[in-house]
Every structure is written in C-alpha cells, then in structure tokens.
PDB file of C-alpha atoms in Angstrom:
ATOM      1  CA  UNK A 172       7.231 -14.399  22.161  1.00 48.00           C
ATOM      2  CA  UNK A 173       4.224 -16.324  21.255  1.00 57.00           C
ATOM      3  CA  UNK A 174       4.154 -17.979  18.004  1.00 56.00           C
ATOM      4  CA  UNK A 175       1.282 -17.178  15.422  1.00 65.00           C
ATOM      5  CA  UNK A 176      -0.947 -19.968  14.249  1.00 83.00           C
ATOM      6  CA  UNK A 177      -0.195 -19.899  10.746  1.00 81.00           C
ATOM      7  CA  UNK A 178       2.513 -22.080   9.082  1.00 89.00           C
ATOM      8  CA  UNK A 179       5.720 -21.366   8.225  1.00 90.00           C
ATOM      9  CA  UNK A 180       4.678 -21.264   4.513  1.00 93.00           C
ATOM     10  CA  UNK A 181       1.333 -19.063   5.753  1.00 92.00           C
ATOM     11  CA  UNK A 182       4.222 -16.625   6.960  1.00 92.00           C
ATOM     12  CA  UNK A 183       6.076 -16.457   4.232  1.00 95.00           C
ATOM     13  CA  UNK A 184       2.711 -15.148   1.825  1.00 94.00           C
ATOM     14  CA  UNK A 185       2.046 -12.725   4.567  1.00 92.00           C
ATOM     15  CA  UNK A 186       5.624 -11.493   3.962  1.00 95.00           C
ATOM     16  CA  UNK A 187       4.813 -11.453   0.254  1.00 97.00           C
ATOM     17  CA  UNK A 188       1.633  -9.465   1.095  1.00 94.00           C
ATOM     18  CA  UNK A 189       3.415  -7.043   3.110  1.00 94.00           C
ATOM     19  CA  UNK A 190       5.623  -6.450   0.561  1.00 96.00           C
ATOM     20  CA  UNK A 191       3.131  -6.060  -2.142  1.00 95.00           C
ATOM     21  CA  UNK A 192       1.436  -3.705   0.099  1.00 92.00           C
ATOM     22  CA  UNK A 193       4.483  -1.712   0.922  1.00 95.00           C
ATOM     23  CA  UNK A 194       5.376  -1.372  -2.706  1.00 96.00           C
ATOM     24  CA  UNK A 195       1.829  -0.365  -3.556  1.00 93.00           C
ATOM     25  CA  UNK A 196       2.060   2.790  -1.135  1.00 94.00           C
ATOM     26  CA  UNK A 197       5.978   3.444  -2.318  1.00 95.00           C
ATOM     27  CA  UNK A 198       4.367   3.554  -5.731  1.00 95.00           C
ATOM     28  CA  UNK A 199       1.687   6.028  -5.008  1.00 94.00           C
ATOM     29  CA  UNK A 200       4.330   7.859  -3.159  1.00 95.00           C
ATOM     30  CA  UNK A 201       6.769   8.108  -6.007  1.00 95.00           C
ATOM     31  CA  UNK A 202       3.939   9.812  -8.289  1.00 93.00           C
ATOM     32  CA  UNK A 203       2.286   6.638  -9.413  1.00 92.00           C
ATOM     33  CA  UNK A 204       5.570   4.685 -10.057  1.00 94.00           C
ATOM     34  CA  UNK A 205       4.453   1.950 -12.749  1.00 93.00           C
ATOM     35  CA  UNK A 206       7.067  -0.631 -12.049  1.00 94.00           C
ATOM     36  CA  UNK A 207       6.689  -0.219  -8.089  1.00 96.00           C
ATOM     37  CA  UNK A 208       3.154  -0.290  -8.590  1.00 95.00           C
ATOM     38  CA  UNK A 209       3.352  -3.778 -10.612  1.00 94.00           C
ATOM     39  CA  UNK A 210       5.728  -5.334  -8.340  1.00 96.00           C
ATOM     40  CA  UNK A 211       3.296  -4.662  -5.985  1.00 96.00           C
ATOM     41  CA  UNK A 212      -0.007  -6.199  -7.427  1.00 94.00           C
ATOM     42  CA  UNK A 213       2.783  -9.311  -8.280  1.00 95.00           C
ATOM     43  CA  UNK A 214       3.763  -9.561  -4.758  1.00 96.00           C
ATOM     44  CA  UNK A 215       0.149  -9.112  -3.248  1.00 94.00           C
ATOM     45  CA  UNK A 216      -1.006 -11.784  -5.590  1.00 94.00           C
ATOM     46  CA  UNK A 217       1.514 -13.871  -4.853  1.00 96.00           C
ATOM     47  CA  UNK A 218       1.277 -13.876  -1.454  1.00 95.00           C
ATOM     48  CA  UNK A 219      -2.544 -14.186  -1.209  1.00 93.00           C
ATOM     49  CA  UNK A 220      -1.969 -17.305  -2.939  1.00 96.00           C
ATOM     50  CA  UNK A 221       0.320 -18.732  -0.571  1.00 96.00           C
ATOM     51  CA  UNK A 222      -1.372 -17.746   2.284  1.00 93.00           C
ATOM     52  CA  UNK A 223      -5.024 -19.215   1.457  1.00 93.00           C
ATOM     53  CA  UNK A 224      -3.838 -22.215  -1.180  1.00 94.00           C
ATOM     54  CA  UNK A 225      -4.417 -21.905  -5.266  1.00 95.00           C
ATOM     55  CA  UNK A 226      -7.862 -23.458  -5.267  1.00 96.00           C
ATOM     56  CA  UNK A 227      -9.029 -20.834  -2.896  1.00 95.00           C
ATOM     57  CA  UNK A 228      -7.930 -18.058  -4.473  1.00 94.00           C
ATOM     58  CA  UNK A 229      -9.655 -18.811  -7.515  1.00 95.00           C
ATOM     59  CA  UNK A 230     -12.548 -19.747  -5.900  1.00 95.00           C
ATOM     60  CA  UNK A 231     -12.362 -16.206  -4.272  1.00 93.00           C
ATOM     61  CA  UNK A 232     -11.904 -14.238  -7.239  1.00 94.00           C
ATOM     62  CA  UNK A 233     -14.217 -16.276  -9.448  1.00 94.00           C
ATOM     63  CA  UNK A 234     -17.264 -15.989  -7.075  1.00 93.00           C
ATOM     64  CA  UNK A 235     -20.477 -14.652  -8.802  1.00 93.00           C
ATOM     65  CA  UNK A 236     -20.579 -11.558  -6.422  1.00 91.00           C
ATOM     66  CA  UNK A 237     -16.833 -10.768  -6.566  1.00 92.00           C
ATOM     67  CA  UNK A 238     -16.676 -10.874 -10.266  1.00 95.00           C
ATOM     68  CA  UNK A 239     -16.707  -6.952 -10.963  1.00 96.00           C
ATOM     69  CA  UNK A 240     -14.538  -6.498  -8.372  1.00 95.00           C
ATOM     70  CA  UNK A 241     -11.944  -9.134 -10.117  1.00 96.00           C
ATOM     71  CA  UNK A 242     -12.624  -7.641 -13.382  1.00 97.00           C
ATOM     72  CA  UNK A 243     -11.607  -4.164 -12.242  1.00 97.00           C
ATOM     73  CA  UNK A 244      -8.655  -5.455 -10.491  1.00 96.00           C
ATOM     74  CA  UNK A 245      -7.391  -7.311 -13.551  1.00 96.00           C
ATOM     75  CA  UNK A 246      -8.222  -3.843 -15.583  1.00 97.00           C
ATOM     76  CA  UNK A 247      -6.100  -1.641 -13.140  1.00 96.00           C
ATOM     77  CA  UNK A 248      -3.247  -4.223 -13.342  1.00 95.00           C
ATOM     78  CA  UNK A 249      -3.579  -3.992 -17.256  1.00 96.00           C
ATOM     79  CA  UNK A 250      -3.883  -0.185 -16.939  1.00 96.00           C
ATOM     80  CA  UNK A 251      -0.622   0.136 -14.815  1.00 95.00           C
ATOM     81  CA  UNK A 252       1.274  -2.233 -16.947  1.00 93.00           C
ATOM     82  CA  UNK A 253       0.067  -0.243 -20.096  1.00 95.00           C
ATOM     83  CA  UNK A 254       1.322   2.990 -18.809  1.00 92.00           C
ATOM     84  CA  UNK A 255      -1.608   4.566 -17.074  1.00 95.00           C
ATOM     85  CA  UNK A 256      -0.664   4.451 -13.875  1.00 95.00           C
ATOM     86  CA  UNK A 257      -2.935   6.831 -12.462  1.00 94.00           C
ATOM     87  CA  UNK A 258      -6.259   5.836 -13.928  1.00 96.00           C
ATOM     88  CA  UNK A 259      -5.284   2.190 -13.548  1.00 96.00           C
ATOM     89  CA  UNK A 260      -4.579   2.377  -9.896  1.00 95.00           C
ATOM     90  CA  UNK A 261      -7.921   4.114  -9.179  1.00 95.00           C
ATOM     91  CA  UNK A 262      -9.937   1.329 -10.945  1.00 97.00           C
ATOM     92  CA  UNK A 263      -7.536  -1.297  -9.530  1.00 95.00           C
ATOM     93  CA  UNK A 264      -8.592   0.679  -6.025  1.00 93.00           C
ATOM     94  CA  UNK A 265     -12.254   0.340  -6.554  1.00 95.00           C
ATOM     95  CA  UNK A 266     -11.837  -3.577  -7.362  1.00 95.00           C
ATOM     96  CA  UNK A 267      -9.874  -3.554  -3.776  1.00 92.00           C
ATOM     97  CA  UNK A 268     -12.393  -2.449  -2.248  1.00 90.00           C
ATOM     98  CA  UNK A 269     -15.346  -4.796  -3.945  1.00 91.00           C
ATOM     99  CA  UNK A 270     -12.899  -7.834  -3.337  1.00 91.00           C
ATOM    100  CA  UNK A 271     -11.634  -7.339   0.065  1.00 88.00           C
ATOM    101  CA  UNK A 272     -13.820  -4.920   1.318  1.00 85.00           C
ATOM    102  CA  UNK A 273     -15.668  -7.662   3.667  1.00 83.00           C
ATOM    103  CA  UNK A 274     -12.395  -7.394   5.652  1.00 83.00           C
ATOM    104  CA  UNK A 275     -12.514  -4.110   6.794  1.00 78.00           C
ATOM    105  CA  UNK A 276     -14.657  -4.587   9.964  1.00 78.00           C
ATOM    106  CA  UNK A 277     -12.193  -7.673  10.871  1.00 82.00           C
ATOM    107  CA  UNK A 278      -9.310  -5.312  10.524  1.00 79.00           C
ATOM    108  CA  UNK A 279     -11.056  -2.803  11.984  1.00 80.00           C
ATOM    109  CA  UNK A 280     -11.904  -5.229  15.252  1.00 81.00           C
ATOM    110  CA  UNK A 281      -7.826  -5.526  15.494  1.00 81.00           C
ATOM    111  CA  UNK A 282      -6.807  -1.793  14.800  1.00 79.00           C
ATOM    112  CA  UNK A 283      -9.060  -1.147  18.119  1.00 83.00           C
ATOM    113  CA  UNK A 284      -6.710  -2.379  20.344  1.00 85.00           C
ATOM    114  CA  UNK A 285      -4.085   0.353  18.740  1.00 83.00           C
ATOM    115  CA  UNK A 286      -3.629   2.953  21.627  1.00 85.00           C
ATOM    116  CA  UNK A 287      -4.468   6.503  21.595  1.00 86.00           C
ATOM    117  CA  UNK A 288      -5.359   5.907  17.504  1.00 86.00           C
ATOM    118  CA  UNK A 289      -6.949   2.746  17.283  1.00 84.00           C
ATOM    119  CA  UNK A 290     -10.256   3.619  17.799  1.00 86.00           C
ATOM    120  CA  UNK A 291     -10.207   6.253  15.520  1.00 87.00           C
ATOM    121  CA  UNK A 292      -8.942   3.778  12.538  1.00 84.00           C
ATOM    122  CA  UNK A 293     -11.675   1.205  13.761  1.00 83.00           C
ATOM    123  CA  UNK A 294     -14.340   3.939  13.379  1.00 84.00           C
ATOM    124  CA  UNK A 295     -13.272   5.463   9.791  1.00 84.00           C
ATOM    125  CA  UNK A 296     -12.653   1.359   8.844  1.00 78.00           C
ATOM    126  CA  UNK A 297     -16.424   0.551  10.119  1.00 78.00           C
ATOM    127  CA  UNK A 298     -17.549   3.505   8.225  1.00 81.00           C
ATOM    128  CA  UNK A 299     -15.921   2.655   4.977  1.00 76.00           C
ATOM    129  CA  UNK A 300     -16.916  -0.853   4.651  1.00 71.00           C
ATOM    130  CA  UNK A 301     -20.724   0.290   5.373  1.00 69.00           C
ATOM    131  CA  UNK A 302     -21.263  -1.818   7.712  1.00 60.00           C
ATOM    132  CA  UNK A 303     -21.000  -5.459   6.353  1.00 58.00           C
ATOM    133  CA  UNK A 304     -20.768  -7.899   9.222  1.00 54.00           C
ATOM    134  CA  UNK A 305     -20.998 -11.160   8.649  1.00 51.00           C
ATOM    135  CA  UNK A 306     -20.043 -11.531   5.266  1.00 55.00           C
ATOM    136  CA  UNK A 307     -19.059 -15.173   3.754  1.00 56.00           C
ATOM    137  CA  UNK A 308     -15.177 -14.837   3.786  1.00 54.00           C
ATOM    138  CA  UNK A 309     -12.938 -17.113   1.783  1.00 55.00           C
ATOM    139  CA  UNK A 310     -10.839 -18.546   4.431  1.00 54.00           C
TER     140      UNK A 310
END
C-alpha cells in the first residue's frame, strides 16, 4: 500500500479531524447531542491544528475575509456549550461553510473518482460552493 505524503504527526490531526467529524454527525444523529456535538468542534479543532501547524491556523481564522465565518463558528461553539444545541449548530454550520467552503470544489475533484456515486457528490459539491475555483487556501 502506498504511503500518503503527510507526516506521521499530519496523520495523526487527520485522525483527530475524522473524529471530530464523526462525532459532529453522531451528534446531529442523537437529536443534537450537546456533549457529542462539543467533543466534536474540540476534536476538529484540534486536529486542524495539527495538521496545518498553530501559526497557520490562526492565520486562517484571523484573515480579514474569514472573519464572519470565525465569528459564527466561535458563536455556534458558545451556543452548543450553552445549551442550544440546535440553533448553535446551525450558526456554527453557516461559519463552516464561510471558513471552509473554498474546499468544496477540491473535495469535490476527489469524490469524482467515487464509482457509480461520485459524480453525483462532485456535482451537488460544485453546486454548493458556487463555483469558487481558485480561491487562496491556507495550506
């Protein structure tokens, strides 16, 4: 099996990320689960960091365009942790999508090769995103 070109510590925040990620969608599952929604913005954030350094991830989430998308991702963590799980995970969903929405046509370019349903993801993905290629990413 070929080897990915990230690092073993690179591998270890995508593990955190996965896990964040899983917990987020165990959370919405479970009716908006607070604590398995928190452990998942902890674990996401956690693993972003290892993945693209500290100073990065600051840099990303304190960039001039990407500010309302941080602010409404640090009000839907607040939200959650308050006991509003619902409202805060839709605002915390909209700051997703203003942060890491860039994304969405690279992810899209790899859920293409998917058989039978990639291109179908790709499409919806493309569609989503509305179309920003190109963007300035952080890494």
């Amino acid at each position: 099996m070929p080897t990915i070109w990230l690092s073993d510590s690179q591998k270890i925040g995508v593990a955190f990320c996965s896990g964040g990620g899983f917990f987020l969608i165990g959370g919405v599952l479970l009716f908006f689960d607070r604590a398995m929604l928190a452990m998942g913005n902890i674990l996401f954030l956690i693993g972003l960091t290892i993945i693209i350094g500290l100073q990065k991830t600051v840099r990303f989430f304190a960039r001039r365009e990407k500010l309302k998308g941080t602010a409404a991702f640090a009000a839907g963590i607040v939200l959650i942790l308050l006991r509003w799980p619902l409202i805060g995970f839709c605002i915390e969903l909209y700051g997703i999508m203003v942060l890491f929405g860039d994304f969405l046509v690279t992810i899209a370019g790899f859920a293409a090769n998917i058989p039978l349903i990639g291109p179908y993801i790709a499409q919806a993905l493309e569609r989503v995103s509305g179309g920003r290629r190109n963007a300035e990413l952080p890494v």
